[in-house]
Amino acid sequence: MDINGLIAAVVVGAIIGALGRLVVPGKQKIGCLLTVGIGILAALLGTAVASALNVAHTGGIDWIQLAIQVGFAAVGVALVAGGTRRR
């Protein structure tokens, strides 16, 4: 992976992580770096699942792939935010 691919992964991860945080109701007390990390993992996992389902490459914007990625990000944010709550 070259530097352009790495920068693209961080940017896409930030966007996917932010969308995942928007989907989860309530306030999440997790940092920006953790959100980007969750977004990057969700983007990679979502792309793999979309490829397995043969919906990764469609004409135009890959809405199904994006929905899968945001879904994984929402689950990741909910799990991490739920695990960091104080009682």
N, CA, C and O atoms as CSV, one atom per row, in Angstrom:
chain,resi,resn,atom,element,x,y,z
A,1,MET,N,N,0.853,-1.174,0.000
A,1,MET,CA,C,0.000,0.000,0.000
A,1,MET,C,C,0.899,1.237,0.000
A,1,MET,O,O,1.837,1.344,0.790
A,2,ASP,N,N,0.596,2.149,-0.888
A,2,ASP,CA,C,1.395,3.370,-0.964
A,2,ASP,C,C,0.794,4.460,-0.079
A,2,ASP,O,O,-0.224,4.236,0.576
A,3,ILE,N,N,1.410,5.618,-0.056
A,3,ILE,CA,C,0.978,6.706,0.823
A,3,ILE,C,C,-0.411,7.215,0.442
A,3,ILE,O,O,-1.192,7.596,1.314
A,4,ASN,N,N,-0.721,7.224,-0.851
A,4,ASN,CA,C,-2.051,7.669,-1.271
A,4,ASN,C,C,-3.139,6.724,-0.780
A,4,ASN,O,O,-4.211,7.173,-0.375
A,5,GLY,N,N,-2.878,5.434,-0.812
A,5,GLY,CA,C,-3.834,4.455,-0.306
A,5,GLY,C,C,-4.031,4.575,1.193
A,5,GLY,O,O,-5.142,4.410,1.695
A,6,LEU,N,N,-2.949,4.863,1.909
A,6,LEU,CA,C,-3.034,5.031,3.350
A,6,LEU,C,C,-3.845,6.277,3.721
A,6,LEU,O,O,-4.675,6.243,4.630
A,7,ILE,N,N,-3.593,7.367,3.009
A,7,ILE,CA,C,-4.345,8.601,3.260
A,7,ILE,C,C,-5.814,8.396,2.926
A,7,ILE,O,O,-6.690,8.851,3.663
A,8,ALA,N,N,-6.087,7.718,1.827
A,8,ALA,CA,C,-7.478,7.438,1.447
A,8,ALA,C,C,-8.171,6.578,2.496
A,8,ALA,O,O,-9.340,6.807,2.805
A,9,ALA,N,N,-7.467,5.590,3.049
A,9,ALA,CA,C,-8.048,4.728,4.073
A,9,ALA,C,C,-8.392,5.519,5.328
A,9,ALA,O,O,-9.431,5.282,5.944
A,10,VAL,N,N,-7.535,6.450,5.712
A,10,VAL,CA,C,-7.805,7.277,6.892
A,10,VAL,C,C,-8.998,8.197,6.651
A,10,VAL,O,O,-9.855,8.352,7.522
A,11,VAL,N,N,-9.050,8.805,5.469
A,11,VAL,CA,C,-10.166,9.715,5.165
A,11,VAL,C,C,-11.483,8.944,5.109
A,11,VAL,O,O,-12.477,9.366,5.699
A,12,VAL,N,N,-11.490,7.823,4.405
A,12,VAL,CA,C,-12.710,7.017,4.317
A,12,VAL,C,C,-13.081,6.491,5.699
A,12,VAL,O,O,-14.259,6.462,6.054
A,13,GLY,N,N,-12.089,6.075,6.481
A,13,GLY,CA,C,-12.358,5.597,7.837
A,13,GLY,C,C,-12.962,6.669,8.719
A,13,GLY,O,O,-13.853,6.383,9.519
A,14,ALA,N,N,-12.490,7.900,8.585
A,14,ALA,CA,C,-13.050,9.003,9.368
A,14,ALA,C,C,-14.508,9.251,8.984
A,14,ALA,O,O,-15.354,9.472,9.850
A,15,ILE,N,N,-14.791,9.213,7.699
A,15,ILE,CA,C,-16.161,9.445,7.246
A,15,ILE,C,C,-17.072,8.299,7.680
A,15,ILE,O,O,-18.167,8.542,8.188
A,16,ILE,N,N,-16.638,7.065,7.488
A,16,ILE,CA,C,-17.442,5.907,7.883
A,16,ILE,C,C,-17.640,5.889,9.394
A,16,ILE,O,O,-18.741,5.602,9.863
A,17,GLY,N,N,-16.597,6.191,10.165
A,17,GLY,CA,C,-16.715,6.238,11.627
A,17,GLY,C,C,-17.682,7.317,12.084
A,17,GLY,O,O,-18.481,7.098,12.994
A,18,ALA,N,N,-17.609,8.487,11.448
A,18,ALA,CA,C,-18.533,9.574,11.804
A,18,ALA,C,C,-19.965,9.201,11.470
A,18,ALA,O,O,-20.875,9.481,12.250
A,19,LEU,N,N,-20.181,8.569,10.314
A,19,LEU,CA,C,-21.535,8.126,9.973
A,19,LEU,C,C,-22.029,7.061,10.947
A,19,LEU,O,O,-23.205,7.038,11.311
A,20,GLY,N,N,-21.126,6.184,11.364
A,20,GLY,CA,C,-21.489,5.171,12.357
A,20,GLY,C,C,-21.892,5.793,13.683
A,20,GLY,O,O,-22.821,5.317,14.336
A,21,ARG,N,N,-21.198,6.857,14.089
A,21,ARG,CA,C,-21.561,7.556,15.333
A,21,ARG,C,C,-22.909,8.247,15.209
A,21,ARG,O,O,-23.663,8.315,16.180
A,22,LEU,N,N,-23.221,8.762,14.020
A,22,LEU,CA,C,-24.516,9.415,13.806
A,22,LEU,C,C,-25.671,8.427,13.893
A,22,LEU,O,O,-26.766,8.790,14.322
A,23,VAL,N,N,-25.434,7.180,13.489
A,23,VAL,CA,C,-26.487,6.167,13.497
A,23,VAL,C,C,-26.802,5.712,14.920
A,23,VAL,O,O,-27.953,5.409,15.231
A,24,VAL,N,N,-25.798,5.662,15.775
A,24,VAL,CA,C,-25.981,5.186,17.151
A,24,VAL,C,C,-26.640,6.296,17.977
A,24,VAL,O,O,-26.129,7.414,18.027
A,25,PRO,N,N,-27.780,5.990,18.628
A,25,PRO,CA,C,-28.442,7.030,19.422
A,25,PRO,C,C,-27.674,7.354,20.705
A,25,PRO,O,O,-26.931,6.523,21.227
A,26,GLY,N,N,-27.866,8.564,21.196
A,26,GLY,CA,C,-27.233,8.987,22.435
A,26,GLY,C,C,-25.836,9.532,22.202
A,26,GLY,O,O,-25.355,9.609,21.072
A,27,LYS,N,N,-25.199,9.906,23.302
A,27,LYS,CA,C,-23.858,10.471,23.235
A,27,LYS,C,C,-22.836,9.372,23.490
A,27,LYS,O,O,-22.957,8.596,24.438
A,28,GLN,N,N,-21.834,9.321,22.630
A,28,GLN,CA,C,-20.771,8.344,22.797
A,28,GLN,C,C,-19.532,9.058,23.314
A,28,GLN,O,O,-19.096,10.058,22.743
A,29,LYS,N,N,-18.979,8.547,24.380
A,29,LYS,CA,C,-17.797,9.170,24.971
A,29,LYS,C,C,-16.543,8.437,24.509
A,29,LYS,O,O,-15.827,7.825,25.301
A,30,ILE,N,N,-16.299,8.518,23.197
A,30,ILE,CA,C,-15.077,7.956,22.642
A,30,ILE,C,C,-14.395,9.046,21.819
A,30,ILE,O,O,-15.052,9.957,21.316
A,31,GLY,N,N,-13.108,8.948,21.691
A,31,GLY,CA,C,-12.339,9.984,21.020
A,31,GLY,C,C,-12.376,9.886,19.502
A,31,GLY,O,O,-12.880,8.920,18.930
A,32,CYS,N,N,-11.833,10.907,18.875
A,32,CYS,CA,C,-11.804,10.974,17.409
A,32,CYS,C,C,-10.911,9.894,16.815
A,32,CYS,O,O,-11.268,9.286,15.807
A,33,LEU,N,N,-9.762,9.648,17.421
A,33,LEU,CA,C,-8.864,8.625,16.888
A,33,LEU,C,C,-9.491,7.241,16.961
A,33,LEU,O,O,-9.324,6.436,16.045
A,34,LEU,N,N,-10.198,6.963,18.022
A,34,LEU,CA,C,-10.886,5.684,18.144
A,34,LEU,C,C,-12.009,5.574,17.112
A,34,LEU,O,O,-12.236,4.503,16.549
A,35,THR,N,N,-12.701,6.672,16.870
A,35,THR,CA,C,-13.756,6.692,15.859
A,35,THR,C,C,-13.180,6.412,14.474
A,35,THR,O,O,-13.759,5.649,13.701
A,36,VAL,N,N,-12.045,7.025,14.162
A,36,VAL,CA,C,-11.394,6.797,12.865
A,36,VAL,C,C,-10.932,5.343,12.769
A,36,VAL,O,O,-11.086,4.711,11.724
A,37,GLY,N,N,-10.376,4.820,13.840
A,37,GLY,CA,C,-9.935,3.419,13.845
A,37,GLY,C,C,-11.085,2.460,13.614
A,37,GLY,O,O,-10.968,1.514,12.836
A,38,ILE,N,N,-12.197,2.705,14.292
A,38,ILE,CA,C,-13.388,1.879,14.084
A,38,ILE,C,C,-13.876,2.023,12.642
A,38,ILE,O,O,-14.281,1.042,12.019
A,39,GLY,N,N,-13.836,3.226,12.125
A,39,GLY,CA,C,-14.263,3.463,10.745
A,39,GLY,C,C,-13.404,2.740,9.729
A,39,GLY,O,O,-13.917,2.189,8.754
A,40,ILE,N,N,-12.093,2.739,9.954
A,40,ILE,CA,C,-11.187,2.037,9.040
A,40,ILE,C,C,-11.465,0.540,9.072
A,40,ILE,O,O,-11.563,-0.097,8.023
A,41,LEU,N,N,-11.593,-0.028,10.277
A,41,LEU,CA,C,-11.898,-1.454,10.383
A,41,LEU,C,C,-13.250,-1.781,9.756
A,41,LEU,O,O,-13.392,-2.796,9.074
A,42,ALA,N,N,-14.241,-0.920,9.987
A,42,ALA,CA,C,-15.570,-1.139,9.417
A,42,ALA,C,C,-15.537,-1.051,7.899
A,42,ALA,O,O,-16.219,-1.818,7.219
A,43,ALA,N,N,-14.746,-0.119,7.359
A,43,ALA,CA,C,-14.642,0.013,5.906
A,43,ALA,C,C,-14.000,-1.232,5.291
A,43,ALA,O,O,-14.456,-1.722,4.257
A,44,LEU,N,N,-12.949,-1.738,5.923
A,44,LEU,CA,C,-12.298,-2.942,5.416
A,44,LEU,C,C,-13.219,-4.156,5.518
A,44,LEU,O,O,-13.341,-4.925,4.564
A,45,LEU,N,N,-13.861,-4.329,6.658
A,45,LEU,CA,C,-14.760,-5.460,6.862
A,45,LEU,C,C,-15.978,-5.359,5.942
A,45,LEU,O,O,-16.413,-6.357,5.367
A,46,GLY,N,N,-16.523,-4.151,5.808
A,46,GLY,CA,C,-17.676,-3.952,4.932
A,46,GLY,C,C,-17.350,-4.224,3.478
A,46,GLY,O,O,-18.174,-4.776,2.749
A,47,THR,N,N,-16.151,-3.841,3.045
A,47,THR,CA,C,-15.728,-4.117,1.677
A,47,THR,C,C,-15.581,-5.615,1.443
A,47,THR,O,O,-15.964,-6.124,0.390
A,48,ALA,N,N,-15.027,-6.321,2.427
A,48,ALA,CA,C,-14.873,-7.771,2.303
A,48,ALA,C,C,-16.231,-8.462,2.217
A,48,ALA,O,O,-16.418,-9.360,1.396
A,49,VAL,N,N,-17.170,-8.052,3.051
A,49,VAL,CA,C,-18.509,-8.650,3.034
A,49,VAL,C,C,-19.223,-8.313,1.725
A,49,VAL,O,O,-19.871,-9.175,1.132
A,50,ALA,N,N,-19.107,-7.076,1.277
A,50,ALA,CA,C,-19.742,-6.677,0.018
A,50,ALA,C,C,-19.147,-7.453,-1.154
A,50,ALA,O,O,-19.869,-7.824,-2.079
A,51,SER,N,N,-17.850,-7.698,-1.123
A,51,SER,CA,C,-17.223,-8.492,-2.181
A,51,SER,C,C,-17.722,-9.929,-2.155
A,51,SER,O,O,-17.957,-10.530,-3.204
A,52,ALA,N,N,-17.883,-10.478,-0.957
A,52,ALA,CA,C,-18.390,-11.848,-0.828
A,52,ALA,C,C,-19.825,-11.962,-1.331
A,52,ALA,O,O,-20.224,-13.006,-1.847
A,53,LEU,N,N,-20.600,-10.887,-1.182
A,53,LEU,CA,C,-21.990,-10.881,-1.646
A,53,LEU,C,C,-22.126,-10.402,-3.098
A,53,LEU,O,O,-23.237,-10.304,-3.620
A,54,ASN,N,N,-21.007,-10.109,-3.739
A,54,ASN,CA,C,-20.966,-9.615,-5.125
A,54,ASN,C,C,-21.724,-8.306,-5.309
A,54,ASN,O,O,-22.372,-8.114,-6.338
A,55,VAL,N,N,-21.658,-7.418,-4.348
A,55,VAL,CA,C,-22.274,-6.094,-4.471
A,55,VAL,C,C,-21.255,-4.975,-4.274
A,55,VAL,O,O,-21.632,-3.819,-4.086
A,56,ALA,N,N,-19.970,-5.312,-4.318
A,56,ALA,CA,C,-18.932,-4.318,-4.058
A,56,ALA,C,C,-18.730,-3.380,-5.240
A,56,ALA,O,O,-18.378,-2.217,-5.046
A,57,HIS,N,N,-18.942,-3.856,-6.447
A,57,HIS,CA,C,-18.680,-3.041,-7.633
A,57,HIS,C,C,-19.951,-2.930,-8.462
A,57,HIS,O,O,-20.315,-3.845,-9.201
A,58,THR,N,N,-20.603,-1.811,-8.326
A,58,THR,CA,C,-21.802,-1.540,-9.103
A,58,THR,C,C,-21.581,-0.252,-9.884
A,58,THR,O,O,-20.604,0.461,-9.657
A,59,GLY,N,N,-22.490,0.038,-10.800
A,59,GLY,CA,C,-22.379,1.286,-11.540
A,59,GLY,C,C,-22.706,2.465,-10.640
A,59,GLY,O,O,-23.732,2.458,-9.959
A,60,GLY,N,N,-21.850,3.471,-10.628
A,60,GLY,CA,C,-22.086,4.646,-9.789
A,60,GLY,C,C,-21.610,4.430,-8.369
A,60,GLY,O,O,-20.613,3.747,-8.135
A,61,ILE,N,N,-22.322,5.011,-7.429
A,61,ILE,CA,C,-21.962,4.904,-6.013
A,61,ILE,C,C,-22.412,3.547,-5.486
A,61,ILE,O,O,-23.523,3.095,-5.764
A,62,ASP,N,N,-21.547,2.914,-4.732
A,62,ASP,CA,C,-21.851,1.595,-4.178
A,62,ASP,C,C,-22.630,1.756,-2.873
A,62,ASP,O,O,-22.060,1.653,-1.787
A,63,TRP,N,N,-23.923,2.007,-2.985
A,63,TRP,CA,C,-24.753,2.286,-1.814
A,63,TRP,C,C,-24.858,1.091,-0.878
A,63,TRP,O,O,-24.862,1.261,0.341
A,64,ILE,N,N,-24.941,-0.104,-1.427
A,64,ILE,CA,C,-25.060,-1.297,-0.583
A,64,ILE,C,C,-23.789,-1.488,0.231
A,64,ILE,O,O,-23.844,-1.766,1.429
A,65,GLN,N,N,-22.648,-1.337,-0.427
A,65,GLN,CA,C,-21.372,-1.460,0.279
A,65,GLN,C,C,-21.251,-0.394,1.361
A,65,GLN,O,O,-20.800,-0.683,2.469
A,66,LEU,N,N,-21.647,0.823,1.050
A,66,LEU,CA,C,-21.586,1.903,2.027
A,66,LEU,C,C,-22.491,1.611,3.226
A,66,LEU,O,O,-22.101,1.855,4.368
A,67,ALA,N,N,-23.695,1.093,2.974
A,67,ALA,CA,C,-24.615,0.756,4.068
A,67,ALA,C,C,-24.030,-0.341,4.956
A,67,ALA,O,O,-24.172,-0.294,6.178
A,68,ILE,N,N,-23.380,-1.319,4.350
A,68,ILE,CA,C,-22.741,-2.388,5.137
A,68,ILE,C,C,-21.616,-1.809,5.992
A,68,ILE,O,O,-21.485,-2.158,7.165
A,69,GLN,N,N,-20.810,-0.931,5.413
A,69,GLN,CA,C,-19.703,-0.328,6.153
A,69,GLN,C,C,-20.208,0.520,7.314
A,69,GLN,O,O,-19.671,0.437,8.418
A,70,VAL,N,N,-21.226,1.329,7.079
A,70,VAL,CA,C,-21.777,2.170,8.145
A,70,VAL,C,C,-22.410,1.292,9.228
A,70,VAL,O,O,-22.323,1.610,10.414
A,71,GLY,N,N,-23.039,0.205,8.828
A,71,GLY,CA,C,-23.604,-0.718,9.810
A,71,GLY,C,C,-22.531,-1.308,10.716
A,71,GLY,O,O,-22.704,-1.375,11.933
A,72,PHE,N,N,-21.429,-1.734,10.121
A,72,PHE,CA,C,-20.322,-2.252,10.933
A,72,PHE,C,C,-19.747,-1.166,11.835
A,72,PHE,O,O,-19.395,-1.437,12.983
A,73,ALA,N,N,-19.649,0.055,11.329
A,73,ALA,CA,C,-19.137,1.155,12.145
A,73,ALA,C,C,-20.082,1.443,13.313
A,73,ALA,O,O,-19.626,1.687,14.431
A,74,ALA,N,N,-21.382,1.415,13.066
A,74,ALA,CA,C,-22.353,1.665,14.136
A,74,ALA,C,C,-22.251,0.597,15.218
A,74,ALA,O,O,-22.291,0.906,16.409
A,75,VAL,N,N,-22.120,-0.646,14.805
A,75,VAL,CA,C,-21.965,-1.727,15.781
A,75,VAL,C,C,-20.664,-1.552,16.565
A,75,VAL,O,O,-20.647,-1.723,17.784
A,76,GLY,N,N,-19.584,-1.214,15.877
A,76,GLY,CA,C,-18.306,-0.997,16.552
A,76,GLY,C,C,-18.365,0.149,17.539
A,76,GLY,O,O,-17.874,0.029,18.661
A,77,VAL,N,N,-18.964,1.260,17.133
A,77,VAL,CA,C,-19.093,2.416,18.029
A,77,VAL,C,C,-19.951,2.056,19.236
A,77,VAL,O,O,-19.612,2.410,20.365
A,78,ALA,N,N,-21.054,1.357,19.009
A,78,ALA,CA,C,-21.932,0.987,20.113
A,78,ALA,C,C,-21.226,0.049,21.092
A,78,ALA,O,O,-21.374,0.187,22.306
A,79,LEU,N,N,-20.464,-0.897,20.565
A,79,LEU,CA,C,-19.744,-1.821,21.448
A,79,LEU,C,C,-18.673,-1.103,22.258
A,79,LEU,O,O,-18.551,-1.321,23.464
A,80,VAL,N,N,-17.901,-0.252,21.601
A,80,VAL,CA,C,-16.822,0.457,22.302
A,80,VAL,C,C,-17.396,1.475,23.277
A,80,VAL,O,O,-16.923,1.577,24.408
A,81,ALA,N,N,-18.400,2.225,22.861
A,81,ALA,CA,C,-18.990,3.243,23.755
A,81,ALA,C,C,-19.698,2.579,24.926
A,81,ALA,O,O,-19.673,3.100,26.041
A,82,GLY,N,N,-20.324,1.444,24.687
A,82,GLY,CA,C,-20.987,0.722,25.773
A,82,GLY,C,C,-20.006,0.139,26.752
A,82,GLY,O,O,-20.304,0.029,27.941
A,83,GLY,N,N,-18.831,-0.240,26.271
A,83,GLY,CA,C,-17.814,-0.815,27.135
A,83,GLY,C,C,-17.037,0.214,27.938
A,83,GLY,O,O,-16.339,-0.138,28.890
A,84,THR,N,N,-17.152,1.497,27.560
A,84,THR,CA,C,-16.397,2.529,28.266
A,84,THR,C,C,-17.252,3.348,29.224
A,84,THR,O,O,-16.756,4.282,29.854
A,85,ARG,N,N,-18.526,3.006,29.336
A,85,ARG,CA,C,-19.397,3.769,30.246
A,85,ARG,C,C,-19.057,3.481,31.706
A,85,ARG,O,O,-18.734,2.352,32.074
A,86,ARG,N,N,-19.135,4.510,32.513
A,86,ARG,CA,C,-18.894,4.351,33.951
A,86,ARG,C,C,-20.220,4.084,34.654
A,86,ARG,O,O,-21.278,4.542,34.222
A,87,ARG,N,N,-20.136,3.348,35.727
A,87,ARG,CA,C,-21.358,3.031,36.477
A,87,ARG,C,C,-21.421,3.827,37.739
A,87,ARG,O,O,-22.377,3.698,38.504
